[in-house]
Each structure stands twice: as structure tokens, then as C-alpha cells.
GROMACS .gro file of C-alpha atoms in nm:
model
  442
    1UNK     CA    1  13.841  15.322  11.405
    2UNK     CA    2  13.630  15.364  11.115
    3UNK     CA    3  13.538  15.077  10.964
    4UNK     CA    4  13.481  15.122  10.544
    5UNK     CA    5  13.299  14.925  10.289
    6UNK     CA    6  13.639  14.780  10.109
    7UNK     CA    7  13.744  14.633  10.444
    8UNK     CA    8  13.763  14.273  10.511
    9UNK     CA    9  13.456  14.139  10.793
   10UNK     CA   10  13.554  13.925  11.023
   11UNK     CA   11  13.248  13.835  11.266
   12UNK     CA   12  13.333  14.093  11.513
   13UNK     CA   13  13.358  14.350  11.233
   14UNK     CA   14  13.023  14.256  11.076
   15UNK     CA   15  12.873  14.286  11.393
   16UNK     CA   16  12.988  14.637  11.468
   17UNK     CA   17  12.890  14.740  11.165
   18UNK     CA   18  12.547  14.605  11.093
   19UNK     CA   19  12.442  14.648  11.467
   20UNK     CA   20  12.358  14.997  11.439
   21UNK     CA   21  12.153  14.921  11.187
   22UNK     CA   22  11.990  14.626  11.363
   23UNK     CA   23  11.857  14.880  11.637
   24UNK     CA   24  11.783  15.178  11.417
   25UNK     CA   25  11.530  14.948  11.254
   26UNK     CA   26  11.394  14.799  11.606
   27UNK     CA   27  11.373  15.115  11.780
   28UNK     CA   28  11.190  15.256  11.460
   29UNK     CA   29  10.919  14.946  11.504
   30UNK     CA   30  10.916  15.057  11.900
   31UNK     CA   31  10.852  15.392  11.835
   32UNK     CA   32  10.581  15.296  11.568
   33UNK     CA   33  10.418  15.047  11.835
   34UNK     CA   34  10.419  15.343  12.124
   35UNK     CA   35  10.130  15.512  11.873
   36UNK     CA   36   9.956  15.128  11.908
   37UNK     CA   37   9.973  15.121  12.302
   38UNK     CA   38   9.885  15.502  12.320
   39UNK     CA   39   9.604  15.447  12.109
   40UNK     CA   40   9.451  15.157  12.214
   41UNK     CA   41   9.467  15.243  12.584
   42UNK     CA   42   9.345  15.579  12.575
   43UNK     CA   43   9.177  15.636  12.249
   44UNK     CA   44   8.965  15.246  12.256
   45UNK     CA   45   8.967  14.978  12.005
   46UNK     CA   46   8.771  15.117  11.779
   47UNK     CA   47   9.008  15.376  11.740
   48UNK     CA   48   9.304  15.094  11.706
   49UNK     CA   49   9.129  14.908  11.462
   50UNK     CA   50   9.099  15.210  11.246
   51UNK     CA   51   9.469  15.270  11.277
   52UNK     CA   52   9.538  14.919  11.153
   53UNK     CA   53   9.270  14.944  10.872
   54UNK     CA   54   9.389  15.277  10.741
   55UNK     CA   55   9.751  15.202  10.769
   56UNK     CA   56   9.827  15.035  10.486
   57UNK     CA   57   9.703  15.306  10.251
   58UNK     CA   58  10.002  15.473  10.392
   59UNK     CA   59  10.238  15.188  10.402
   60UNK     CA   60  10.163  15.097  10.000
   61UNK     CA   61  10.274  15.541   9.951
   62UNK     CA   62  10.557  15.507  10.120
   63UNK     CA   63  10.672  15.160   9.956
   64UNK     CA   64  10.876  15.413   9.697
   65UNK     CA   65  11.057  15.514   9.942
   66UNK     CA   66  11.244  15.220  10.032
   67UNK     CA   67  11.224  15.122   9.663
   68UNK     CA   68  11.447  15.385   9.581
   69UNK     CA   69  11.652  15.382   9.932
   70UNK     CA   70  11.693  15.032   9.861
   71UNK     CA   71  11.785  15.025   9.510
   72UNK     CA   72  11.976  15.292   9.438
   73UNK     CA   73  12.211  15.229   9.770
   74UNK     CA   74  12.314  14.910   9.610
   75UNK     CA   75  12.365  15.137   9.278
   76UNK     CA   76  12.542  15.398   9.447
   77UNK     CA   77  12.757  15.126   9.610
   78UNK     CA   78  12.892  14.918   9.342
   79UNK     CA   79  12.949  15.267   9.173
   80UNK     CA   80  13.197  15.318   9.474
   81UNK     CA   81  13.342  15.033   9.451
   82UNK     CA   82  13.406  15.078   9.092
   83UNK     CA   83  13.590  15.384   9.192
   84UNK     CA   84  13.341  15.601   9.055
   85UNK     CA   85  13.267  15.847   9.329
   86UNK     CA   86  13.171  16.150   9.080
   87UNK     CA   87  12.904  15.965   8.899
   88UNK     CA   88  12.772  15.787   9.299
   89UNK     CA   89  12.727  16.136   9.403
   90UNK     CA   90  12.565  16.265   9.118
   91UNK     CA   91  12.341  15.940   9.100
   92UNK     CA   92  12.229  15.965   9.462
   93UNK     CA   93  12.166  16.317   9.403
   94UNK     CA   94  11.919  16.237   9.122
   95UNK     CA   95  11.756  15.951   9.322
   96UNK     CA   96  11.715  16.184   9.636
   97UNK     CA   97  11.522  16.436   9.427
   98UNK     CA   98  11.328  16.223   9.253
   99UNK     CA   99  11.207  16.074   9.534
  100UNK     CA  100  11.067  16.425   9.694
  101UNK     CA  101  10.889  16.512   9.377
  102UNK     CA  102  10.693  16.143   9.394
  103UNK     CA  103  10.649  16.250   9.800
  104UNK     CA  104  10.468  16.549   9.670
  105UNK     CA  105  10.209  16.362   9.455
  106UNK     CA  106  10.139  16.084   9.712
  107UNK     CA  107  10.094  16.349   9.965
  108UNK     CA  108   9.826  16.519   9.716
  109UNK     CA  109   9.627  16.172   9.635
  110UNK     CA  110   9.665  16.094   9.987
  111UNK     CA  111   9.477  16.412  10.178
  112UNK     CA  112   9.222  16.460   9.866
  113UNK     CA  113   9.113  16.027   9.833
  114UNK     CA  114   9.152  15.888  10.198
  115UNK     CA  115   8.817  15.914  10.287
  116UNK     CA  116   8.752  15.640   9.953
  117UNK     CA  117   9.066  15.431  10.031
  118UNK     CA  118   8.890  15.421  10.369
  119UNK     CA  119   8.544  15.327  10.238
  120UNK     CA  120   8.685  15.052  10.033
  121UNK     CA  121   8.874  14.904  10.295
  122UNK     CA  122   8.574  14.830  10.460
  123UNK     CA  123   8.631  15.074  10.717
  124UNK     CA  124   8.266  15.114  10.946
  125UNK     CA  125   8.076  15.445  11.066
  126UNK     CA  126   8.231  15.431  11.340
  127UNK     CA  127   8.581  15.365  11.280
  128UNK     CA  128   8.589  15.619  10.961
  129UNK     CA  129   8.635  15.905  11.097
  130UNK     CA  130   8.907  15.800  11.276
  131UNK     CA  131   9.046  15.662  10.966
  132UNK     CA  132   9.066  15.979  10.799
  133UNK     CA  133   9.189  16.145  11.052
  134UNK     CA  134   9.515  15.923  11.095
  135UNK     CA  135   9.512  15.875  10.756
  136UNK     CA  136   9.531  16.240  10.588
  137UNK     CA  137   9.689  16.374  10.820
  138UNK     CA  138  10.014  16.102  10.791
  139UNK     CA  139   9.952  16.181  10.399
  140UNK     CA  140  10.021  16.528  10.426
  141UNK     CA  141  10.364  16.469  10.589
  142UNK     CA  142  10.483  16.184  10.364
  143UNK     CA  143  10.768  16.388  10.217
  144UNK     CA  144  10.966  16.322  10.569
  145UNK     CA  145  10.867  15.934  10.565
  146UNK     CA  146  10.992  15.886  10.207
  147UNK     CA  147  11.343  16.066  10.299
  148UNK     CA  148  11.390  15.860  10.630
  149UNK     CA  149  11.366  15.554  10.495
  150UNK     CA  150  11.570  15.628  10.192
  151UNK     CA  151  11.865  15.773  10.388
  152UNK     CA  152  11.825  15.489  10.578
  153UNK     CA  153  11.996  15.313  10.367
  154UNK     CA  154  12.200  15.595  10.168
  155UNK     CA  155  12.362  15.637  10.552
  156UNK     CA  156  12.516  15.296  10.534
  157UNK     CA  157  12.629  15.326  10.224
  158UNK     CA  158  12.793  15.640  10.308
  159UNK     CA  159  12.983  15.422  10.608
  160UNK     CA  160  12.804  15.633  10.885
  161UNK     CA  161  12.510  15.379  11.000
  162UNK     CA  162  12.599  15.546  11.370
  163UNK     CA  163  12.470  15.875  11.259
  164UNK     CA  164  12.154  15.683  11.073
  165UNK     CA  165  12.106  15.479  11.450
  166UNK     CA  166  12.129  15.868  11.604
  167UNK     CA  167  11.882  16.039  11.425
  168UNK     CA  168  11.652  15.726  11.432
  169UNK     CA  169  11.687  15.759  11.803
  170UNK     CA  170  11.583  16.083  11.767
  171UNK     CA  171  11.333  16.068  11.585
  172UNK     CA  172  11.118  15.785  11.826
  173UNK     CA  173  11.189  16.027  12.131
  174UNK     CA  174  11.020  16.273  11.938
  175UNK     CA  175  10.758  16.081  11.823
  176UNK     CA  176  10.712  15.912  12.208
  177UNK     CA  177  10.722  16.209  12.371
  178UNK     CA  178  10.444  16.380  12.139
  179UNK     CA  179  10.239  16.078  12.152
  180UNK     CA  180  10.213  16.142  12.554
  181UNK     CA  181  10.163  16.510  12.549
  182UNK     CA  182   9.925  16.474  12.227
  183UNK     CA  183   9.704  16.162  12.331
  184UNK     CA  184   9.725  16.148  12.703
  185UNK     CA  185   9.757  16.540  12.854
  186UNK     CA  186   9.618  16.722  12.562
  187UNK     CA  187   9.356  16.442  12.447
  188UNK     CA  188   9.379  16.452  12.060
  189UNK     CA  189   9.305  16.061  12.010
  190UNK     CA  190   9.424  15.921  11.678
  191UNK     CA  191   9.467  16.279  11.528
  192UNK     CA  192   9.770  16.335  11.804
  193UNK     CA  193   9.912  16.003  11.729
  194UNK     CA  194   9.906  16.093  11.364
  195UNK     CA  195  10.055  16.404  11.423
  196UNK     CA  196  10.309  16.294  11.663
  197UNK     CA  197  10.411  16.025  11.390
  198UNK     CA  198  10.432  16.273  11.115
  199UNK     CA  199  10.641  16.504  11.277
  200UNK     CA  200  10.897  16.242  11.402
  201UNK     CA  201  10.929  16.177  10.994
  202UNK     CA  202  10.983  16.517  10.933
  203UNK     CA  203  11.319  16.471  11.196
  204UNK     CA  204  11.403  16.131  11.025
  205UNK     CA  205  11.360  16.274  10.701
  206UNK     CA  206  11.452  16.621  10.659
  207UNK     CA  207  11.814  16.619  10.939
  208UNK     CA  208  11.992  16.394  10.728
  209UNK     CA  209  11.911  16.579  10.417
  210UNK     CA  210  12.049  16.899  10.533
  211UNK     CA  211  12.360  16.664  10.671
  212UNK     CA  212  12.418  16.565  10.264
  213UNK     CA  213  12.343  16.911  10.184
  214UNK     CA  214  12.644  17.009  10.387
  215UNK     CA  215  12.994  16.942  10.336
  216UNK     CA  216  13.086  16.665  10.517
  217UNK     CA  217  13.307  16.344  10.541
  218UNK     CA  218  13.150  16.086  10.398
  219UNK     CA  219  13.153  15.930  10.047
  220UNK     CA  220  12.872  16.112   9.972
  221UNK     CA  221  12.695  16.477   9.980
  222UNK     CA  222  12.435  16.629   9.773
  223UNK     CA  223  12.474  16.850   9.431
  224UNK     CA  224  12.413  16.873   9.135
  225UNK     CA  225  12.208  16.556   8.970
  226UNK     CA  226  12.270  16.461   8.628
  227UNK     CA  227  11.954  16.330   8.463
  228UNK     CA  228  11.962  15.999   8.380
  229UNK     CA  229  11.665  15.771   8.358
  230UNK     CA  230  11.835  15.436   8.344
  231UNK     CA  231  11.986  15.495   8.695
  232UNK     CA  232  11.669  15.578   8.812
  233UNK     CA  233  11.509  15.297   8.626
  234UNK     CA  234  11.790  15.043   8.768
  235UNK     CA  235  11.695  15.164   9.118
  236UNK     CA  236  11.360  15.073   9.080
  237UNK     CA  237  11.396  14.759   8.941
  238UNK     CA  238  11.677  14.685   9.214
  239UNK     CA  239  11.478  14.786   9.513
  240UNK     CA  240  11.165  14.635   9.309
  241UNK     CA  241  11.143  14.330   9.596
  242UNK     CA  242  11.059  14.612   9.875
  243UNK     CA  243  10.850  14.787   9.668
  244UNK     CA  244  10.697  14.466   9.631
  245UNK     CA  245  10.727  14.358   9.977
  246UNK     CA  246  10.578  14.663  10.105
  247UNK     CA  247  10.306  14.648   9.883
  248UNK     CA  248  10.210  14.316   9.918
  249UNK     CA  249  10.227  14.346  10.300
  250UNK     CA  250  10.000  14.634  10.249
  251UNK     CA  251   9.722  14.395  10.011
  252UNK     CA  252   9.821  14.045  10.312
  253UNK     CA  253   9.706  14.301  10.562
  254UNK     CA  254   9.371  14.445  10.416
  255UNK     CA  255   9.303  14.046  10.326
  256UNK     CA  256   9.394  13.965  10.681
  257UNK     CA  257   9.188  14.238  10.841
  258UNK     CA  258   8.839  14.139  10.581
  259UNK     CA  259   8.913  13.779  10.684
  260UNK     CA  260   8.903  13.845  11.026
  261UNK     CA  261   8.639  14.115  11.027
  262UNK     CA  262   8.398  13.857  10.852
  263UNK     CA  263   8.523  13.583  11.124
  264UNK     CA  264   8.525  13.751  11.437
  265UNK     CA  265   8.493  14.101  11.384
  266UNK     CA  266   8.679  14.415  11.495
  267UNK     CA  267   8.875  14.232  11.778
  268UNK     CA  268   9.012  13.992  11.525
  269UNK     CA  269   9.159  14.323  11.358
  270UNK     CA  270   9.273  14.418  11.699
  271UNK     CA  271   9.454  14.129  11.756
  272UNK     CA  272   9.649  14.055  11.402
  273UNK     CA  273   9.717  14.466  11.477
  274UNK     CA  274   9.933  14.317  11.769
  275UNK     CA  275  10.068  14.079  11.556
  276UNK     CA  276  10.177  14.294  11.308
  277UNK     CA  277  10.368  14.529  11.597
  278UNK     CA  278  10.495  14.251  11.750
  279UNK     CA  279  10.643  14.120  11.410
  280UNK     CA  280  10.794  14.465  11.332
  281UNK     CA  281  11.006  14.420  11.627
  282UNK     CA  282  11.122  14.057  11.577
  283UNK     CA  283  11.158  14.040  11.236
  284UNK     CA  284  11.340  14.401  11.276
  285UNK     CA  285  11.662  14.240  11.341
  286UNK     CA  286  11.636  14.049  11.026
  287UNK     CA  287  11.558  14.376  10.855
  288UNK     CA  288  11.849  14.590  10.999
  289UNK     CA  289  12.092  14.307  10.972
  290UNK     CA  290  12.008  14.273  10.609
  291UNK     CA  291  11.996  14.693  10.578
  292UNK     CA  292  12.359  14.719  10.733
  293UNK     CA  293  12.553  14.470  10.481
  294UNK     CA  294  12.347  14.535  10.186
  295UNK     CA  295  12.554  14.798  10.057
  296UNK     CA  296  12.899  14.608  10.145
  297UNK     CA  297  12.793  14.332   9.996
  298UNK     CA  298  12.719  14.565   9.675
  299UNK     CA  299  13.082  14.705   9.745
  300UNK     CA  300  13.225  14.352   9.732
  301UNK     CA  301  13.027  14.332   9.438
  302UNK     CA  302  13.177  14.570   9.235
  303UNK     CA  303  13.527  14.544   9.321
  304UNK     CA  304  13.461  14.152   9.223
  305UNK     CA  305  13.606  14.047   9.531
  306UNK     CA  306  13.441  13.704   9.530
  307UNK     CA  307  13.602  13.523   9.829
  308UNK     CA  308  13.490  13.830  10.059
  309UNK     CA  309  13.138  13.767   9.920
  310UNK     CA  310  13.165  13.399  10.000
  311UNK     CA  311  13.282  13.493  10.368
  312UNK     CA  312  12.958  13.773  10.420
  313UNK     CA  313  12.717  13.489  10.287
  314UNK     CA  314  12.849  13.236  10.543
  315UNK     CA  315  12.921  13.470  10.817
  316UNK     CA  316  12.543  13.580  10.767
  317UNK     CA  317  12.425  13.222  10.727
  318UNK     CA  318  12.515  13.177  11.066
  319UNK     CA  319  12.426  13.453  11.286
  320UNK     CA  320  12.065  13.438  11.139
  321UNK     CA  321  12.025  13.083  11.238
  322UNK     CA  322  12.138  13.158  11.640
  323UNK     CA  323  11.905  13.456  11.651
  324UNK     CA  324  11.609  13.257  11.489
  325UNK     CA  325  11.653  13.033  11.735
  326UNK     CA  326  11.703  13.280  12.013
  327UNK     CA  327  11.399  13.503  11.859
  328UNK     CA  328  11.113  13.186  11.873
  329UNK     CA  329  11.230  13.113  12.248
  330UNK     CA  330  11.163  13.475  12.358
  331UNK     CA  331  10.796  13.535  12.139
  332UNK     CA  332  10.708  13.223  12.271
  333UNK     CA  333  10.779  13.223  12.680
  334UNK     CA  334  10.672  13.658  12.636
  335UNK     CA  335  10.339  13.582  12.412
  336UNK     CA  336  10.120  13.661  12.753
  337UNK     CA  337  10.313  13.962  12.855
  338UNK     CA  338  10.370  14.124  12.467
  339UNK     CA  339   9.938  14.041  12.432
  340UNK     CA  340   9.910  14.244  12.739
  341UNK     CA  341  10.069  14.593  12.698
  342UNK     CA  342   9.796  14.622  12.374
  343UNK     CA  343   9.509  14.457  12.558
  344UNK     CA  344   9.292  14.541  12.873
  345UNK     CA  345   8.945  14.466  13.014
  346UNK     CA  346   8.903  14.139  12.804
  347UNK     CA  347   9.014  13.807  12.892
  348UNK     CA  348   8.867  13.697  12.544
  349UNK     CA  349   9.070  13.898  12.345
  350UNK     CA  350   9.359  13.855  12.561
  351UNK     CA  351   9.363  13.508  12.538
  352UNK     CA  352   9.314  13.515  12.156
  353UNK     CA  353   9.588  13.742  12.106
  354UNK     CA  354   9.814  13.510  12.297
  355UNK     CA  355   9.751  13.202  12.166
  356UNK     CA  356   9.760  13.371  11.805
  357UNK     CA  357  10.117  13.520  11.915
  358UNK     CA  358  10.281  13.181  11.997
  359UNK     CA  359  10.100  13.035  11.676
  360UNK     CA  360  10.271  13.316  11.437
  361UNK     CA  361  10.621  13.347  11.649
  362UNK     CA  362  10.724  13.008  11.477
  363UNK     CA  363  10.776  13.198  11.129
  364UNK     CA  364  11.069  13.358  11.267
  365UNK     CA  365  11.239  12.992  11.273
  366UNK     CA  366  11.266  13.090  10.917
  367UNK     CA  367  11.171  13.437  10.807
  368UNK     CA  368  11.532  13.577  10.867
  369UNK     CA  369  11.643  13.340  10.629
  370UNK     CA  370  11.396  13.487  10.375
  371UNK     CA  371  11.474  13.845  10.451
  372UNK     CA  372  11.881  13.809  10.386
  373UNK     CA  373  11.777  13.618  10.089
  374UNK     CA  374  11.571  13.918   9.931
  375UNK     CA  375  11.827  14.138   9.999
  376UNK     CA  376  12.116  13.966   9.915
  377UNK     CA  377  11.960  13.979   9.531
  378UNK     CA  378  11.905  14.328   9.583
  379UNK     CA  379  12.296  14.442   9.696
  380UNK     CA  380  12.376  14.211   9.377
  381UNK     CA  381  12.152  14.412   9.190
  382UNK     CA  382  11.987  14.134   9.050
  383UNK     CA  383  11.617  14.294   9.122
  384UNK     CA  384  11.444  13.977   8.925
  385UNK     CA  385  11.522  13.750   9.154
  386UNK     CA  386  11.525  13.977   9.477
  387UNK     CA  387  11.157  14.091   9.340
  388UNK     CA  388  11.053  13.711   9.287
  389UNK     CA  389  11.137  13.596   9.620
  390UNK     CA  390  10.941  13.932   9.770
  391UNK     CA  391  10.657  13.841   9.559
  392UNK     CA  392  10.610  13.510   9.640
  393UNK     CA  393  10.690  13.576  10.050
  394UNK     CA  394  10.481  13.820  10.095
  395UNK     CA  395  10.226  13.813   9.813
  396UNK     CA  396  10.142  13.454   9.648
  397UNK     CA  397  10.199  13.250   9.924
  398UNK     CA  398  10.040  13.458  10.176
  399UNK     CA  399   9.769  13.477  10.018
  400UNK     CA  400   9.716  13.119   9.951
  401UNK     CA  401   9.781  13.022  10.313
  402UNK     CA  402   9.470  13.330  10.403
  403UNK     CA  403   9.232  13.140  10.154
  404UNK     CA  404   9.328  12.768  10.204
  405UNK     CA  405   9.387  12.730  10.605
  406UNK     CA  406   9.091  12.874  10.753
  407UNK     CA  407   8.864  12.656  10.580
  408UNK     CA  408   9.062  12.351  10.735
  409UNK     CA  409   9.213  12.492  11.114
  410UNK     CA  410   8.913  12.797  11.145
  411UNK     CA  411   9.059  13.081  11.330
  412UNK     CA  412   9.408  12.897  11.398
  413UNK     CA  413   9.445  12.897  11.009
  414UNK     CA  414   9.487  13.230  10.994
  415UNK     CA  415   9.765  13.286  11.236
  416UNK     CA  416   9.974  12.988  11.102
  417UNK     CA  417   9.956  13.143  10.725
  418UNK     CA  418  10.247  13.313  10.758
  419UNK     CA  419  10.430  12.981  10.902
  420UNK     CA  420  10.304  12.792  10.548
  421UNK     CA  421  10.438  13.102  10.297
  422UNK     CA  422  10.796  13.106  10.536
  423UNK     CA  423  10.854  12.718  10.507
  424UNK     CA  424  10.781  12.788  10.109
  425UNK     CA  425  10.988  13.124  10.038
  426UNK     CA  426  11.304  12.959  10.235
  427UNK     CA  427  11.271  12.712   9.997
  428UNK     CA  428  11.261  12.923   9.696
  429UNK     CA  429  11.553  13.107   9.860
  430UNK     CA  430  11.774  12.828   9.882
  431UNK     CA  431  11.665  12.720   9.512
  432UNK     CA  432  11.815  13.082   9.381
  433UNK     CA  433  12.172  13.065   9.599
  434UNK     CA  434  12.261  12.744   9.470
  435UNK     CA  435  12.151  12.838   9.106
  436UNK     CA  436  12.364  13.159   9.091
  437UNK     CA  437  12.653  13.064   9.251
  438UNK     CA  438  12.869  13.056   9.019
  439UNK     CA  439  12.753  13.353   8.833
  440UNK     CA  440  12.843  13.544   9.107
  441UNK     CA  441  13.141  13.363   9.286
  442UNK     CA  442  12.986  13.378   9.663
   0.00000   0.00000   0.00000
């Protein structure tokens, strides 16, 4: 049976519905981590370390892309449940356009400056021409990265998160299978796992456009847009806390990796590269949990049903705090065996990376939490507060944890930064549910 955004979510419902979503966003972070283990095993470090250095040139590009996915789901959402299914379809319309005309420029100052981004990242004269290789070549395909991860979201909304787990599925077998025939039998090193990542987008991206373009069942399809700024410009600001997540990710990481490059060098990039995989994976449950009730939440919203609000919040209260719990168990007993599919041949590095793995697995006591909490804001389109507790996760805390706990815990400092900036944010989280409350009657 089809289960709809004005329904009523008991756990087992909730479950169904988000789960899809929970492993479209895990297998995505799988797939992205088979171009890691490719790389590093047969292409070398140095090739690895240029993938993590270059990548978030790309990650900061695509940052409109879930902006927009983000933000104008939880639009398009309370527009349905408002009844208002002309004016949802003509608003997603506009957003989906919109967002392939700012694909198109990205893509432009992507192949034509990557070789500077590069240079000011720090990247060596060894590593750079891998960097631009990954890095223009990812650039010139970003039209199919924007689209997947705005339909993402625009899939959910449109009650068919099976079809979004599908194509996502899809998409990584594509983007495995190239990465074996690229790097391993046809040896094209980071250019192959570029290419192999780029074309899985194009899968992710352009399929579900052509399913909108189509007549179909959903709540939503493609046509005609109606221009109207303020609906882009209420996107923005609602998705404004991934935009700002993804972009202050993208600033933590280059910090992270000129931290580490001054402190240990390249195999302190290699290592926080792990991390970073690793933490794509673990925190991907948070990610896809909070992806799959966003826009019912934004339903809820905008029929004013407050005591089905009230029952999502608490129903999600708890299932974050069981698979927190479960999540810290599994990094911590798997640290030696997750440090080991990315590293071979050295027992320093290996040991570094596991040790810094059961240091940095303790954040996800609390980062779910944080996650829910951003997005929450976001499906209530309150994009202030989503954007202020996104900014201060990711960005101001972060970065005070980088600069203050190295100079007191040396190397160890730097994998527990994330810890300090998670015990903060759930803080500020909790600060902003109890304040608006009653303005919103969860």
C-alpha cells in the first residue's frame, strides 16, 4: 500500500518510509568510497591524497544542488499540503531549471580554474596533476550531480523514495563497475575514477528528470515554470543550512588537510581521507533518515496538523538515540578492519588511521542528533535557524576545535575536533526546540 505524506506515522510506518531513503544515501557514500579503495590500491597515495585535496572544490559546486533540492522540497511540500498542487508543480518546475542553468556555469569555472583551485589548496608537483585530472573532469559533468541530489529529495516529496533508492542503486553499480574496468583492466588511474563517477551522475541525474518529464503518478511532473523569484529566493534561504553545511565541510576539510599536511604530511591527508569515507557511511543514516521525513514533516506543516508534528519529533527522538548507540559500538570494535580496506604496506599509517577512527567514531554519540535538528528547521522552513545550527556544526565550531586542540592533545587533537563542535551544536540544537515550541505546536 502506498503510503502518502497526509498519513498518520506510526513507528512502523516511519520506518518504511524513511528507510529507502536511509540506504539511498549509504549506498551513495559506498559507491563514492569504491573510487577511494580503487584509487588508493591501484593508483598509490599520492594519487588518493590528490583526490581528497581536490574534492572539495567539487563538493563547495555542487553545495547548490542540495540547496535547492533541499529547500524547495520543503516549499513544494507545504504547497501540497496547502492543497496547492498547480502552483507545487509549477514551483518545482522553476527550481529544477534553475538549477541546470547554475550547473552550466559551475561546470564552465570548474574545467577553465581547477588547475588554481588546485594550486591554492596547496596541492604539490606531484599530486597536481592528478588533481586536475579528477578535478575537471568531475567539473565538466556537474549538471548530472546537481540533478541527483536535488531529485533526491524532490522524489520523496513526490511519495516515491523507492524509485529515488532504485536509481541510486543504479547509479553506484554503474559507477562500481566503471571504476573496475576504468582503474584496474584498462589502467586510467584517477582520470577513470573521475570518469566512472561522472557518468554514474549523469544516471542519478538525468533518469529521474526524464521520469518528471513524463506523465506519471506522482504529485508531481515537469512543465511549464512560472517565474517567480521569491520561490526561488525562499528555497535558498530554506535549504541555506546545506548550502552551508556543504560549504563549510568543504573549508573544515581544506583546514583539516593544511593542518595535517604541515603535521605529518601527505599520510595525515590519507588518513582524515578515510575518515571522511568512513563518516559518509555512518553519519549516512542520519542523513537519509532526516532526507525521508523532511518533506512530511513540511506536509504536517502546512496542513497545521500539530499533534502529528509532535508524534514525528518524538518518534525521531528516539530511533536516533538506539542507532547512535548502535553506530559508536560498530566504528569502534570495526576501526582495524574499516582502516584496512584503504590502507596497505604500512603499519604506521595503519595504525594511525585506526586509532584516529575510534577517536572520531564517538561524534556519532551525538551527530544524528545534530543532523535531524538542521533539518527539522529546514522542513519548517525556518532556514535562519536551520542555517545557524549548519553554521556553527560544521563551520565555527569546527574550526575552533582544528585551531585550539592540537596545540594541547598534538595529533589526537585533531581527530577529537569533531567530538568538541558535536557536544556544542547538540547543545545549540536543543536550545532552538525548546525556544520554538510553541510557535510551531510540535
Amino acid at each position: 500500500m502506498q503510503i502518502k505524506l497526509s498519513d498518520h506515522f506510526t513507528f512502523n510506518k516511519l520506518l518504511r518510509f524513511t528507510i529507502p531513503s536511509v540506504i539511498m544515501v549509504i549506498f551513495t557514500s559506498l559507491y563514492t568510497i569504491v573510487d577511494g579503495i580503487f584509487v588508493s590500491n591501484v593508483a598509490g597515495s599520492t594519487a588518493f591524497a590528490a583526490l581528497n585535496l581536490i574534492w572539495p572544490v567539487i563538493a563547495i559546486m555542487g553545495s547548490f544542488g542540495f540547496m535547492i533540492g533541499t529547500g524547495g522540497s520543503a516549499l513544494v511540500a507545504k504547497l501540497l499540503g496547502q492543497d496547492k498542487k498547480k502552483e507545487a508543480n509549477a514551483c518545482f518546475s522553476l527550481l529544477i531549471y534553475t538549477l541546470i542553468a547554475i550547473a552550466l556555469v559551475c561546470s564552465i569555472i570548474g574545467a577553465i580554474w581547477i588547475e588554481e583551485f588546485a594550486l591554492l589548496l596547496g596541492a604539490s608537483p606531484e599530486m597536481l596533476p592528478d588533481c586536475v585530472a579528477y578535478g575537471r573532469t568531475l567539473a565538466c559533468m556537474m549538471i548530472g550531480y546537481f540533478l541527483q541530489a536535488a531529485f533526491q529529495s524532490f522524489l520523496v516529496t513526490a511519495e516515491r523514495p523507492q524509485i529515488g533508492l532504485m536509481l541510486t542503486i543504479l547509479a553506484g553499480l554503474t559507477n562500481m563497475i566503471l571504476d573496475y574496468v576504468l582503474i584496474y583492466v584498462f589502467d586510467m588511474g584517477i582520470f577513470g575514477a573521475a570518469l566512472a563517477t561522472g557518468l554514474s551522475w549523469i544516471v542519478g541525474g538525468i533518469v529521474p528528470f526524464l521520469y518528471f518529464l513524463s506523465p506519471n503518478s506522482t504529485p508531481l511532473r515537469l512543465g511549464a515554470p512560472r517565474w517567480d523569484i521569491r520561490q526561488i529566493g525562499q528555497s535558498c534561504f530554506n535549504g541555506s543550512s546545506e548550502m552551508v553545511t556543504n560549504l563549510s565541510m568543504s573549508v573544515v576539510s581544506i583546514l583539516y588537510n593544511y593542518e595535517l599536511m604541515k603535521l605529518i604530511g601527505a599520510d595525515g591527508v590519507v588518513a582524515y581521507g578515510i575518515l571522511q569515507y568512513i563518516s559518509f557511511v555512518f553519519a549516512g543514516a542520519f542523513l537519509g533518515y532526516s532526507m525521508g521525513i523532511a518533506p512530511v514533516i513540511s506536509y504536517q506543516y502546512g496542513a497545521q496538523n500539530h499533534q502529528e508534528l509532535h508524534g514525528l519529533l518524538k518518534k525521531s527522538l528516539i530511533l536516533i538515540s538506539g542507532t547512535s548507540l548502535v553506530l559508536v559500538v560498530i566504528a569502534e570494535l570495526s576501526a582495524p578492519v574499516l582502516a584496512s580496506v584503504f590502507v596497505s604496506g604500512s603499519k604506521e599509517l595503519m595504525e594511525m588511521t585506526t586509532a584516529a577512527i575510534r577517536i572520531y567514531s564517538v561524534a556519532f554519540l551525538l551527530c544524528g542528533f545534530n543532523i535531524f535538528g538542521s533539518s527539522f528547521f529546514t522542513a519548517l522552513n525556518n532556514g535562519f535557524v536551520s542555517a545557524a545550527i549548519s553554521l556553527l556544526r560544521t563551520f565555527v565550531f569546527q574550526i575552533l576545535a582544528i585551531l585550539i586542540l592540537p596545540l594541547l592533545f598534538g595529533l589526537n587533537g585533531i581527530w577529537s575536533a569533531v567530538i568538541m563542535a558535536e557536544g556544542f551544536s547538540f547543545v545549540i540544537v536543543m536550545i532552538f526546540l525548546v525556544q520554538n515550541k510553541k510557535k510551531y505546536g510540535y
